[in-house]
mmCIF file of C-alpha atoms in Angstrom:
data_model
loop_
_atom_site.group_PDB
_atom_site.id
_atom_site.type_symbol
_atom_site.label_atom_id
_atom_site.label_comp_id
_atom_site.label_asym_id
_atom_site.label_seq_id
_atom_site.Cartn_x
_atom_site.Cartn_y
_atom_site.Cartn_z
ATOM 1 C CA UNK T 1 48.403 -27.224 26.239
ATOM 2 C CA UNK T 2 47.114 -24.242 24.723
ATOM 3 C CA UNK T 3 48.409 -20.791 23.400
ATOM 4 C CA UNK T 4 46.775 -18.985 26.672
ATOM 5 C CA UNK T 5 49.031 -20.612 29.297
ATOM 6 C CA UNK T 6 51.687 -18.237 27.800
ATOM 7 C CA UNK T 7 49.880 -15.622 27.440
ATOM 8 C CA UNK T 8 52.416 -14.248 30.135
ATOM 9 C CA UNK T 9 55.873 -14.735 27.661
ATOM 10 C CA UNK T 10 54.502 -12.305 25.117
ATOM 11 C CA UNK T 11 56.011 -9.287 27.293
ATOM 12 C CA UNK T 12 59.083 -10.997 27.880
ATOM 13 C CA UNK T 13 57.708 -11.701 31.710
ATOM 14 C CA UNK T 14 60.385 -15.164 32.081
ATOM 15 C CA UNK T 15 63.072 -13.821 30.606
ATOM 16 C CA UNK T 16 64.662 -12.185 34.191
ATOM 17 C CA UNK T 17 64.107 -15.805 35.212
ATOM 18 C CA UNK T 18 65.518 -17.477 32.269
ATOM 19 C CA UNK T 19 68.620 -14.848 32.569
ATOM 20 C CA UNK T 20 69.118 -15.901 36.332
ATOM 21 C CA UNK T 21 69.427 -19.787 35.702
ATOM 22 C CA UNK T 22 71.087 -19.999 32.751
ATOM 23 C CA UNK T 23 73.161 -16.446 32.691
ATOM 24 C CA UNK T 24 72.226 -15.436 28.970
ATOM 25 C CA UNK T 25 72.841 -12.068 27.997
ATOM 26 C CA UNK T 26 70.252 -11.815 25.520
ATOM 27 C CA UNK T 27 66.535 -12.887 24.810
ATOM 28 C CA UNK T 28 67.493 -15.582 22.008
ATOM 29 C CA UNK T 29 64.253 -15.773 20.805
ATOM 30 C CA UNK T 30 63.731 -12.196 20.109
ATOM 31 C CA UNK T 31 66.942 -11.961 17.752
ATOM 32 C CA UNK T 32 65.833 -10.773 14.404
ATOM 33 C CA UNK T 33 69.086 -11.686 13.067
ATOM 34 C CA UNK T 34 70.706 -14.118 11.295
ATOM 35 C CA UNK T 35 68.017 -14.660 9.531
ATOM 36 C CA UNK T 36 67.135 -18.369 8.889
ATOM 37 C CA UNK T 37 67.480 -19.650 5.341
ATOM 38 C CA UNK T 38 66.598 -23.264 5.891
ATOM 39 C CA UNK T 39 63.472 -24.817 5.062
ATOM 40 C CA UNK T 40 63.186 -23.196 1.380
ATOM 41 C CA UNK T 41 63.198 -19.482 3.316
ATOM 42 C CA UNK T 42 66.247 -18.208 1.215
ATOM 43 C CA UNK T 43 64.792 -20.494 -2.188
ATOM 44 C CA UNK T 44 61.841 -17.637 -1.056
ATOM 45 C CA UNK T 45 63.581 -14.766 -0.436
ATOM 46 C CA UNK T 46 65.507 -15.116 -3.673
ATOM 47 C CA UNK T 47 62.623 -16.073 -5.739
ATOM 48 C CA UNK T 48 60.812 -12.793 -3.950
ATOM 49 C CA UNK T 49 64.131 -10.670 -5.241
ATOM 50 C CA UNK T 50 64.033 -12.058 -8.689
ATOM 51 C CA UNK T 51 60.058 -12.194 -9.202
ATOM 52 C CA UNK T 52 59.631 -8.091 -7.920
ATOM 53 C CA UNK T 53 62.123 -7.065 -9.920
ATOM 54 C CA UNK T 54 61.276 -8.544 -13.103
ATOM 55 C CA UNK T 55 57.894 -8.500 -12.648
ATOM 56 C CA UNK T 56 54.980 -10.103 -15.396
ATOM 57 C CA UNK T 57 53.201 -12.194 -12.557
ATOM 58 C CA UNK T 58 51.779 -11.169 -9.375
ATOM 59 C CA UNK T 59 52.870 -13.263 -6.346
ATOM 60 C CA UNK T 60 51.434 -15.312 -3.129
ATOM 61 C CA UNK T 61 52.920 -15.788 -0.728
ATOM 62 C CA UNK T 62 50.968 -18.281 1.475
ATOM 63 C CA UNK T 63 52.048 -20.222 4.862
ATOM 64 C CA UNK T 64 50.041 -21.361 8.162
ATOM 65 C CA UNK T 65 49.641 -18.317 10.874
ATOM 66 C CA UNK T 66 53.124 -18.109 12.038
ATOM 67 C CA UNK T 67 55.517 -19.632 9.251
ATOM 68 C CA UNK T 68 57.228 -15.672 8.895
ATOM 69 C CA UNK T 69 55.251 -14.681 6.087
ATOM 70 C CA UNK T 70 56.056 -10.862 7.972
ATOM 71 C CA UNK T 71 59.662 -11.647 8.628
ATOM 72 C CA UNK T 72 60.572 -12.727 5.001
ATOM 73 C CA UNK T 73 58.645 -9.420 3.850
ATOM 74 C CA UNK T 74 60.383 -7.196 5.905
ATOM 75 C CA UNK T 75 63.617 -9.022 4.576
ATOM 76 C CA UNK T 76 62.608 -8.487 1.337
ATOM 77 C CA UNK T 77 61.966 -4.957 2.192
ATOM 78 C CA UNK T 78 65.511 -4.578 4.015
ATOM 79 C CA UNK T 79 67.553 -5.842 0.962
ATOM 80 C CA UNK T 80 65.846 -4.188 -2.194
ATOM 81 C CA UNK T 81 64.837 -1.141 -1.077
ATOM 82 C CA UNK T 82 67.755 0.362 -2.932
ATOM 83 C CA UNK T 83 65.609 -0.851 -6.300
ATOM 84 C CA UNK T 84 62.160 -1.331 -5.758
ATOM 85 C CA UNK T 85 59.581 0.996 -4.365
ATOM 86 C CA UNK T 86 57.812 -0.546 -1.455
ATOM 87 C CA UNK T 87 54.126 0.111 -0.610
ATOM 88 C CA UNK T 88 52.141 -1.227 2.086
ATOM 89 C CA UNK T 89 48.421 -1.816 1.933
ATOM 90 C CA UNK T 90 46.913 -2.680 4.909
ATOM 91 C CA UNK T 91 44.055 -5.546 5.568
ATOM 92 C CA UNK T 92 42.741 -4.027 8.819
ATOM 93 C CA UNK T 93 42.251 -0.540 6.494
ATOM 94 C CA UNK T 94 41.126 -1.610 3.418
ATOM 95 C CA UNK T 95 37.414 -2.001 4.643
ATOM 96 C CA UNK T 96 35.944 -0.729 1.533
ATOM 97 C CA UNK T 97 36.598 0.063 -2.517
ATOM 98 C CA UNK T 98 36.471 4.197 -1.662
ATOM 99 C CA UNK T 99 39.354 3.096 1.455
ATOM 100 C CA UNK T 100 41.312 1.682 -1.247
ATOM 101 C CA UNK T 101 41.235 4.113 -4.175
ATOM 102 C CA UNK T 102 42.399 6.741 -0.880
ATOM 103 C CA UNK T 103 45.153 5.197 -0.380
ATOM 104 C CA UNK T 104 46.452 4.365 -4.065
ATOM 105 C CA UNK T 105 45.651 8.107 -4.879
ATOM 106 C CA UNK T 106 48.289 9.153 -1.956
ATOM 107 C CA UNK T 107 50.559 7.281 -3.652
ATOM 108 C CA UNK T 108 49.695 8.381 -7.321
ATOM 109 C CA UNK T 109 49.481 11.586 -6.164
ATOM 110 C CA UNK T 110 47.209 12.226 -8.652
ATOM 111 C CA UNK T 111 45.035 14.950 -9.256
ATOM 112 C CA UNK T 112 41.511 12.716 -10.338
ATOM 113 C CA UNK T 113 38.480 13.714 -9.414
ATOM 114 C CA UNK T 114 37.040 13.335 -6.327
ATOM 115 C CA UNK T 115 33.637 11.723 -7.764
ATOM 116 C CA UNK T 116 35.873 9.145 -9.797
ATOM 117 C CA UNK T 117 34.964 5.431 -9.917
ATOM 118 C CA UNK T 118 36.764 3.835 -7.055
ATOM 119 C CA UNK T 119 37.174 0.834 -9.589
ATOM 120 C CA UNK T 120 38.774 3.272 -12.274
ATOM 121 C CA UNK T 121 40.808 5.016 -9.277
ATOM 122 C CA UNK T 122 42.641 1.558 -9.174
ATOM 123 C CA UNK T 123 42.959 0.886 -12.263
ATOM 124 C CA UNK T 124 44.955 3.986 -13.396
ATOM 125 C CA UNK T 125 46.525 3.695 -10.421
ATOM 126 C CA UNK T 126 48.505 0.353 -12.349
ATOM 127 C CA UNK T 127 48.943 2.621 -15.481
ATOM 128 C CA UNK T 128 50.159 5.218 -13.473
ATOM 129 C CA UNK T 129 52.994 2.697 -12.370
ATOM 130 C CA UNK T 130 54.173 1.810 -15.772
ATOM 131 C CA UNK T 131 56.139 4.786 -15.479
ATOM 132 C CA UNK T 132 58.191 4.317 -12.309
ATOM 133 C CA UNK T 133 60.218 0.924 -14.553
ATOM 134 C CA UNK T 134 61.193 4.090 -17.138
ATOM 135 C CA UNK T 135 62.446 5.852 -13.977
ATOM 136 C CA UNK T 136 64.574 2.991 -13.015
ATOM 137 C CA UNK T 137 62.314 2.015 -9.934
ATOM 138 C CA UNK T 138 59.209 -0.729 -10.078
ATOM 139 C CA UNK T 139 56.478 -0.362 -7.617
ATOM 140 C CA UNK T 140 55.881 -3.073 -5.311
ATOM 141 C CA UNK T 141 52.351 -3.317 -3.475
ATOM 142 C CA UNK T 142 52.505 -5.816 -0.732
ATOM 143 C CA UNK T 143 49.072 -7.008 1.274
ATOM 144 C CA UNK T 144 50.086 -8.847 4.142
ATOM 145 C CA UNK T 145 47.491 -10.652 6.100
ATOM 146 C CA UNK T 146 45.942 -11.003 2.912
ATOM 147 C CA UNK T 147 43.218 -13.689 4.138
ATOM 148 C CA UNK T 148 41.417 -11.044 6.459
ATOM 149 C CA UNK T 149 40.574 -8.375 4.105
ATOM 150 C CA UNK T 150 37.358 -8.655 1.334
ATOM 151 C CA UNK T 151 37.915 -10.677 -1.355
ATOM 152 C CA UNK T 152 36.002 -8.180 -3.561
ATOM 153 C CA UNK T 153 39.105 -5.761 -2.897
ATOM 154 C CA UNK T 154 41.584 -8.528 -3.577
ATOM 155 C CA UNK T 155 40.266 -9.011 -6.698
ATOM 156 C CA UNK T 156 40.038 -5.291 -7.301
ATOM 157 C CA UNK T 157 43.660 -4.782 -7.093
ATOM 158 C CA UNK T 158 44.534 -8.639 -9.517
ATOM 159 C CA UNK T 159 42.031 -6.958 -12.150
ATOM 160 C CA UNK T 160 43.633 -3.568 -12.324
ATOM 161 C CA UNK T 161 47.332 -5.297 -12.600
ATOM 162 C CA UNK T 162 45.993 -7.584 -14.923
ATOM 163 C CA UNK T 163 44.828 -4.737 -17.164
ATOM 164 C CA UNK T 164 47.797 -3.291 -16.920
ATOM 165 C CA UNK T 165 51.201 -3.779 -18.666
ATOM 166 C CA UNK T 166 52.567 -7.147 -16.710
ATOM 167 C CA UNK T 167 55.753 -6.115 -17.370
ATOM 168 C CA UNK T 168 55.721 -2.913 -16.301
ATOM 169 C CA UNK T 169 53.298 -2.189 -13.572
ATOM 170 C CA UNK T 170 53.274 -2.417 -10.129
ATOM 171 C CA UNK T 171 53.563 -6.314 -8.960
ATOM 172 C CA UNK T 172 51.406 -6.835 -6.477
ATOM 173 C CA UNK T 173 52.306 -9.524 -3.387
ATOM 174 C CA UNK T 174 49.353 -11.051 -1.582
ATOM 175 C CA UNK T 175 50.479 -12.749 2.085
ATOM 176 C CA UNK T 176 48.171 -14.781 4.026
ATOM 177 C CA UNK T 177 47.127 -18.229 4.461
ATOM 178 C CA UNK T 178 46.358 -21.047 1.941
ATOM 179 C CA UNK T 179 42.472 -20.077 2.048
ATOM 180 C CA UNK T 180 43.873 -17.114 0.055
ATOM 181 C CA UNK T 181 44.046 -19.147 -3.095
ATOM 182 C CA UNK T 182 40.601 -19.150 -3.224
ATOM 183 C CA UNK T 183 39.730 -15.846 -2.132
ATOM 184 C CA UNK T 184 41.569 -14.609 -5.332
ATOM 185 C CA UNK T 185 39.620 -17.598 -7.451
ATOM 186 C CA UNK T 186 42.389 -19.212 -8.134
ATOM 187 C CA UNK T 187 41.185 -22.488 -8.641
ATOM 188 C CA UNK T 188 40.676 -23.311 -12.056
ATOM 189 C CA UNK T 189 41.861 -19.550 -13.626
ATOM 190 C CA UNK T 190 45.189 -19.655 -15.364
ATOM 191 C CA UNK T 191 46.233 -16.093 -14.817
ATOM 192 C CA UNK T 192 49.565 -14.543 -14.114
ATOM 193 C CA UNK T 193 49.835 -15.605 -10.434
ATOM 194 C CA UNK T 194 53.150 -17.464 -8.418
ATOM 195 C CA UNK T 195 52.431 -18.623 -4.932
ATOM 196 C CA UNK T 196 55.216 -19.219 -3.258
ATOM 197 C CA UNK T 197 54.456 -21.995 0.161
ATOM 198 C CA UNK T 198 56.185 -21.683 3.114
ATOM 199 C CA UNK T 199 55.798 -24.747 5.398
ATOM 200 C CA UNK T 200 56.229 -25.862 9.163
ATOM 201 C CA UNK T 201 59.767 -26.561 10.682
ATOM 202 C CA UNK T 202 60.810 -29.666 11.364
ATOM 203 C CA UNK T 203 63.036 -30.599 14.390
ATOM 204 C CA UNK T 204 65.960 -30.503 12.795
ATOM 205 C CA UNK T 205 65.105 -27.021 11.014
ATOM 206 C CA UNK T 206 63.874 -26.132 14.644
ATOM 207 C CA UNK T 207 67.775 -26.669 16.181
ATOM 208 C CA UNK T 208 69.009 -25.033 13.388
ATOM 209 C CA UNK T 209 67.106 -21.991 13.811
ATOM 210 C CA UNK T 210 67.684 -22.142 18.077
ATOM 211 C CA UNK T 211 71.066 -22.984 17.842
ATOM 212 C CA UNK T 212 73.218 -19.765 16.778
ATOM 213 C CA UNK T 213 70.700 -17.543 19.122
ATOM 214 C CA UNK T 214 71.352 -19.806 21.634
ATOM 215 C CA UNK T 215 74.827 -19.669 21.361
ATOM 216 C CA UNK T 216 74.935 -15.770 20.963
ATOM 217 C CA UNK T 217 73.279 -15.353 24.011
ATOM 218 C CA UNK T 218 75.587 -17.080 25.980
ATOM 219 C CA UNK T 219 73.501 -20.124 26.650
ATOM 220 C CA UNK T 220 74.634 -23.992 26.973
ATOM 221 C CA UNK T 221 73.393 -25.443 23.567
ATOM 222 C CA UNK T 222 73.729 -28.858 24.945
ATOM 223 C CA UNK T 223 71.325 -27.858 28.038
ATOM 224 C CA UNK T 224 68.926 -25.616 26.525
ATOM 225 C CA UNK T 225 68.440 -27.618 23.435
ATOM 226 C CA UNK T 226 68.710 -31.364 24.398
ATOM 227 C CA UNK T 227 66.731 -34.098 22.279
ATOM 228 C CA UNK T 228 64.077 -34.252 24.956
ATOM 229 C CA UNK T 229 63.715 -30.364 25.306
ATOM 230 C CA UNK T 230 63.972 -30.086 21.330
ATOM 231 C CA UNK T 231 61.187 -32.948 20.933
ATOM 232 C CA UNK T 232 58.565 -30.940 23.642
ATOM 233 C CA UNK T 233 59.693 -27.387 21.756
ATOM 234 C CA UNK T 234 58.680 -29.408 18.712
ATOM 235 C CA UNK T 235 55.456 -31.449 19.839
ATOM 236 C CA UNK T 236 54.086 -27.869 21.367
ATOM 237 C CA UNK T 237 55.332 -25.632 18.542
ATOM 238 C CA UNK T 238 54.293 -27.327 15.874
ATOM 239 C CA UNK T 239 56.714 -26.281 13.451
ATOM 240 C CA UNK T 240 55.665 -22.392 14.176
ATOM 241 C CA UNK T 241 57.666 -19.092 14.607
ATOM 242 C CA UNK T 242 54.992 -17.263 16.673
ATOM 243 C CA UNK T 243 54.496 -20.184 18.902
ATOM 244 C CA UNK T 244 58.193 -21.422 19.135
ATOM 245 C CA UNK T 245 58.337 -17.861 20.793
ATOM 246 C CA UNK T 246 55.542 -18.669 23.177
ATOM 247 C CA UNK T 247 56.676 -21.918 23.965
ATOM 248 C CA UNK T 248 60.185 -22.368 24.296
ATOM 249 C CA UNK T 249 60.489 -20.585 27.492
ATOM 250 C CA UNK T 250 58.178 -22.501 30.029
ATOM 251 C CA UNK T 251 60.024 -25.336 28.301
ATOM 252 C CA UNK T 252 63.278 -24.156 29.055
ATOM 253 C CA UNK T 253 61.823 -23.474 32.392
ATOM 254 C CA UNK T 254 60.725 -26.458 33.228
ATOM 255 C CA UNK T 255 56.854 -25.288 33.430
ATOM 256 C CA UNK T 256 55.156 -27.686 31.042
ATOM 257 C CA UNK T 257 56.967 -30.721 32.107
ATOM 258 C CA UNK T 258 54.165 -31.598 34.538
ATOM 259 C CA UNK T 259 51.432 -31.097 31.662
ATOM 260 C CA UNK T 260 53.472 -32.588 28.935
ATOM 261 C CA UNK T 261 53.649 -35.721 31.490
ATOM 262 C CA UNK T 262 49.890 -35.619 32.352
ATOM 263 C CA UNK T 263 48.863 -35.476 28.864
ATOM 264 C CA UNK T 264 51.214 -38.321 28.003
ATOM 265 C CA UNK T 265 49.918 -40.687 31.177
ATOM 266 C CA UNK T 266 46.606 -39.824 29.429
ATOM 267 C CA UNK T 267 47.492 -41.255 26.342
ATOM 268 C CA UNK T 268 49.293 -43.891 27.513
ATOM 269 C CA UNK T 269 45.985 -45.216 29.808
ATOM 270 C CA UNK T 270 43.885 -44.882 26.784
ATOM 271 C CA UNK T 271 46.035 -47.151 24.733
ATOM 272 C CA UNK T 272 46.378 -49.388 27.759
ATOM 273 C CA UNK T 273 42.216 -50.106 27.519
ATOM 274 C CA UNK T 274 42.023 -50.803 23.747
ATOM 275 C CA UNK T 275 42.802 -54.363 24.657
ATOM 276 C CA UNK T 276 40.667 -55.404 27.336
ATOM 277 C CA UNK T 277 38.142 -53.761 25.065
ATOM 278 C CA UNK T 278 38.685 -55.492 22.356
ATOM 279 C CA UNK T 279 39.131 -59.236 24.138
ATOM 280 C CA UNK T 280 35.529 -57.833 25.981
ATOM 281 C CA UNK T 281 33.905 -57.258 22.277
ATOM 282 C CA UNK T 282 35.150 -61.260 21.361
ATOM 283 C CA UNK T 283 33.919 -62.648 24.289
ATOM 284 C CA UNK T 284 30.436 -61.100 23.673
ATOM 285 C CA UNK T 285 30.465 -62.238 20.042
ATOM 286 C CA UNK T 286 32.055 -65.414 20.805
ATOM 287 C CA UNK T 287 29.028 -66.374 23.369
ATOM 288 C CA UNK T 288 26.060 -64.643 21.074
ATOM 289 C CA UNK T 289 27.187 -67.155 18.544
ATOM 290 C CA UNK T 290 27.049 -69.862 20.864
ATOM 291 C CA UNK T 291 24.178 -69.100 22.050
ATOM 292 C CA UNK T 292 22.293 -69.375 18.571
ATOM 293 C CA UNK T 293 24.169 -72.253 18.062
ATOM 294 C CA UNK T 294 22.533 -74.057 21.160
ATOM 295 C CA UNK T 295 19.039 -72.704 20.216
ATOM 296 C CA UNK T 296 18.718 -73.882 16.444
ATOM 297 C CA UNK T 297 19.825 -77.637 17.412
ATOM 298 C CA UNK T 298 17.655 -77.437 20.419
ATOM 299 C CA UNK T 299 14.891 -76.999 17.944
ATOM 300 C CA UNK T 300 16.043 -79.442 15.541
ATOM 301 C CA UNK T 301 15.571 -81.867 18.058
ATOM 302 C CA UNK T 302 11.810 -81.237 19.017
ATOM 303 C CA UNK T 303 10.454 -80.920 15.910
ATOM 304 C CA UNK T 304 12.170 -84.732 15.527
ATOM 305 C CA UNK T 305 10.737 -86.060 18.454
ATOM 306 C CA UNK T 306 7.027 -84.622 17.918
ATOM 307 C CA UNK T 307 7.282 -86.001 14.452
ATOM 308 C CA UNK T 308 5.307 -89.615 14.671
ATOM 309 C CA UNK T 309 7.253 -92.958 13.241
ATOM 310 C CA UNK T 310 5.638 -93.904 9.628
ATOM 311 C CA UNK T 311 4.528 -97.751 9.567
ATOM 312 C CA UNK T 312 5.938 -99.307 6.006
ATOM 313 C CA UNK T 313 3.879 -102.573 4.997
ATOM 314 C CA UNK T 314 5.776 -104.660 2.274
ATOM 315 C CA UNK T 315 4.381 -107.012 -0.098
ATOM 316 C CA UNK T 316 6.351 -110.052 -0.764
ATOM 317 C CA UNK T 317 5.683 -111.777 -3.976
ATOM 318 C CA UNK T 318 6.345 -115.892 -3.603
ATOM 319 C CA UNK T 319 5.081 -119.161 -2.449
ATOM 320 C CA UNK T 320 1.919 -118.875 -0.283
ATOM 321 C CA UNK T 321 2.630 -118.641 3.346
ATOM 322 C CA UNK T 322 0.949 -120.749 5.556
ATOM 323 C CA UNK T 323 -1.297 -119.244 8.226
ATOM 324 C CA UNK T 324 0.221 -120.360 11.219
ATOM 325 C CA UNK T 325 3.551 -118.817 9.832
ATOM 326 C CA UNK T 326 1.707 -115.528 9.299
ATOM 327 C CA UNK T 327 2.462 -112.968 11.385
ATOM 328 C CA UNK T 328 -0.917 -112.539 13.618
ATOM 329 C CA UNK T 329 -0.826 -109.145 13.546
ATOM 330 C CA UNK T 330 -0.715 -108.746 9.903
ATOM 331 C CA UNK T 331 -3.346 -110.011 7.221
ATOM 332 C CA UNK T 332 -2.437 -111.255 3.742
ATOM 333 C CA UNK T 333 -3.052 -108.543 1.640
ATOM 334 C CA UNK T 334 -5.566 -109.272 -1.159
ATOM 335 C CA UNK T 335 -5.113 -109.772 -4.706
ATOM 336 C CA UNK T 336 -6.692 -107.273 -6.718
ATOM 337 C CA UNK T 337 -9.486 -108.823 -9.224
ATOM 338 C CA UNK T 338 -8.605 -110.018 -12.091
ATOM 339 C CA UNK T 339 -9.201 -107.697 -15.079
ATOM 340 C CA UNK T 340 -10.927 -110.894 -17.149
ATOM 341 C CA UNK T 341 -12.796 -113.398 -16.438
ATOM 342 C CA UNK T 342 -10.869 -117.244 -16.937
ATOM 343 C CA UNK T 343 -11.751 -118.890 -20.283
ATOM 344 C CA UNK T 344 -14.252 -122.244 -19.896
ATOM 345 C CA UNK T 345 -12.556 -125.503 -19.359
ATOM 346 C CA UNK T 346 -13.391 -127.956 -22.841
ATOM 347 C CA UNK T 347 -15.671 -130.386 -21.940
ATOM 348 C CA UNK T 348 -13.586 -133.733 -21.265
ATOM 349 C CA UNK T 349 -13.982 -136.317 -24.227
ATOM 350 C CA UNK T 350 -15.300 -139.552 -23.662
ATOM 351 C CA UNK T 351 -13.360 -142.477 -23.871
ATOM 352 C CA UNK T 352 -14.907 -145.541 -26.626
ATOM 353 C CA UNK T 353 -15.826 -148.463 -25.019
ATOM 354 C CA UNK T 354 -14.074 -151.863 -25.604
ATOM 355 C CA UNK T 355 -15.743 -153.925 -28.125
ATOM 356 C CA UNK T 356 -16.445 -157.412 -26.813
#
């Protein structure tokens, strides 16, 4: 399921029919109010308060697209504006350095020169804020949608706060997404930065947000927010404000149950196959090493029979044999010569004759 299939909830388009089946008086999900402080958004909002006001670091304020990075600014803005002097810069105008000294010098209202070193242009602008904490007011300059503008300008306006007096000039907030952490060069530098990480909803956080807007409008929250609707507003949301907005209504509707269904029989078949697959893969390996098995002693076994039976003579050493016991295929094997000759017998000695 994708963002465009509700591309048609953005004007409110399901809302008559949302108002017709479930009698609500209100749009619950366009109620800026109460505003939610679970999931760290107040631990935010209040380290927001304390960090502006007393100033020494500037501050990041990072999320993915659709945490409320914008609603916990304008909150900010709502509740301090009685203390702190708020200034917007915007990404989508800051599209060069000269764009950027502009707008600073509107705010400085400084007569400088027009042929003045953008650079320089924001850096007094900083000094030029040091002032406003002796007039009882600091200057706040928040960036939202940080991520999209240059990171040459980002940098820009961290250099000319860092030159400045921390305590006393102009804190600057940067909101965007985590990429914005290197953007600034943030990695390995040490400077005077606190980001401050909003993260997704879970589905409890989810029911706690839906639950008195739900309720204020005049809806059933045991209909409209049921475990299984709550789990699909959760599986398609992702955790998201923006898309929560998107989502919840088709859901409420009943319009992605068919898709939600589809994609799970989908999942559900694929998980079904990983066994036959897997049985398939054994077989195969179970008869390749059978195979081999059959072939080596298959060859073991000619090479035996092609070998030719050796014929072992043996030599027996005892009494001499007679020939007719002699096998008649088999000669007596000959005695090797004798390495010397035999010595001469003495000549026999005669015997004396008798005397008469």
């Amino acid at each position: 399921m994708t963002d465009d299939s509700f591309n048609s909830l953005d004007g409110g388009g399901l809302f008559p029919r949302l108002q017709q089946r479930y009698g609500l008086r209100e749009n619950p999900l366009e109620m800026e109010t109460p505003f939610f402080p679970d999931a760290m958004r107040h631990h935010a909002l209040e380290a927001l308060r304390h960090l502006c006001g007393f100033g020494d670091m500037a501050l990041l304020l990072t999320g993915a697209p659709g945490s409320g990075k914008s609603r916990l600014l304008a909150e900010l803005v709502r509740s301090e504006s009685s203390r702190l002097g708020f200034h917007r810069l915007s990404a989508a105008a800051m599209t060069s350095p000269n764009a950027l000294a502009r707008d600073l010098k509107q705010v400085a209202r400084s007569g400088a020169s027009p042929d003045e070193n953008p650079r320089e242009t924001v850096y007094r602008f900083f000094r030029w804020s040091e002032g406003k904490v002796a007039k009882g007011q600091r200057m706040v300059l928040l960036i939202d949608d940080a991520d999209r503008a240059s990171p040459e300008l980002l940098r820009l306006i961290l250099d000319g706060f860092l030159a400045a007096d921390h305590a006393k000039a102009a804190v600057p907030v940067f909101a965007g997404e985590d990429r914005l952490v290197a953007l600034l060069g943030l990695e390995d530098a040490s400077v005077s930065v606190y980001q401050i990480h909003l993260r997704p909803l879970t589905r409890e956080e989810l029911f706690s947000y839906l639950e008195p807007r739900v309720h204020k409008a005049g809806g059933k929250v045991n209909e409209l927010l049921s475990p299984a609707r709550l789990a699909r507003i959760q599986d398609l949301s992702q955790g998201s404000f923006s898309r929560l907005k998107r989502v919840t209504p088709g859901i409420w509707l009943d319009i992605v149950s068919d898709a939600s269904k589809s994609k799970r029989s989908r999942s559900i078949d694929l998980k079904q196959l990983r066994l036959p697959a897997l049985a398939l893969l054994l077989l195969a390996g179970s008869w390749w090493f059978v195979s081999r098995q059959y072939e080596e002693t298959v060859a073991l076994e000619q090479e035996a029979v092609s070998e030719p039976d050796r014929i072992r003579k043996s030599i027996t050493i005892g009494p001499h044999m007679p020939d007719e016991e002699m096998p008649k295929d088999e000669a007596p094997d000959e005695l090797p010569p004798a390495l010397t000759e035999p010595s001469p017998l003495p000549d026999p000695v005669s015997e004396p004759e008798p005397e008469p």
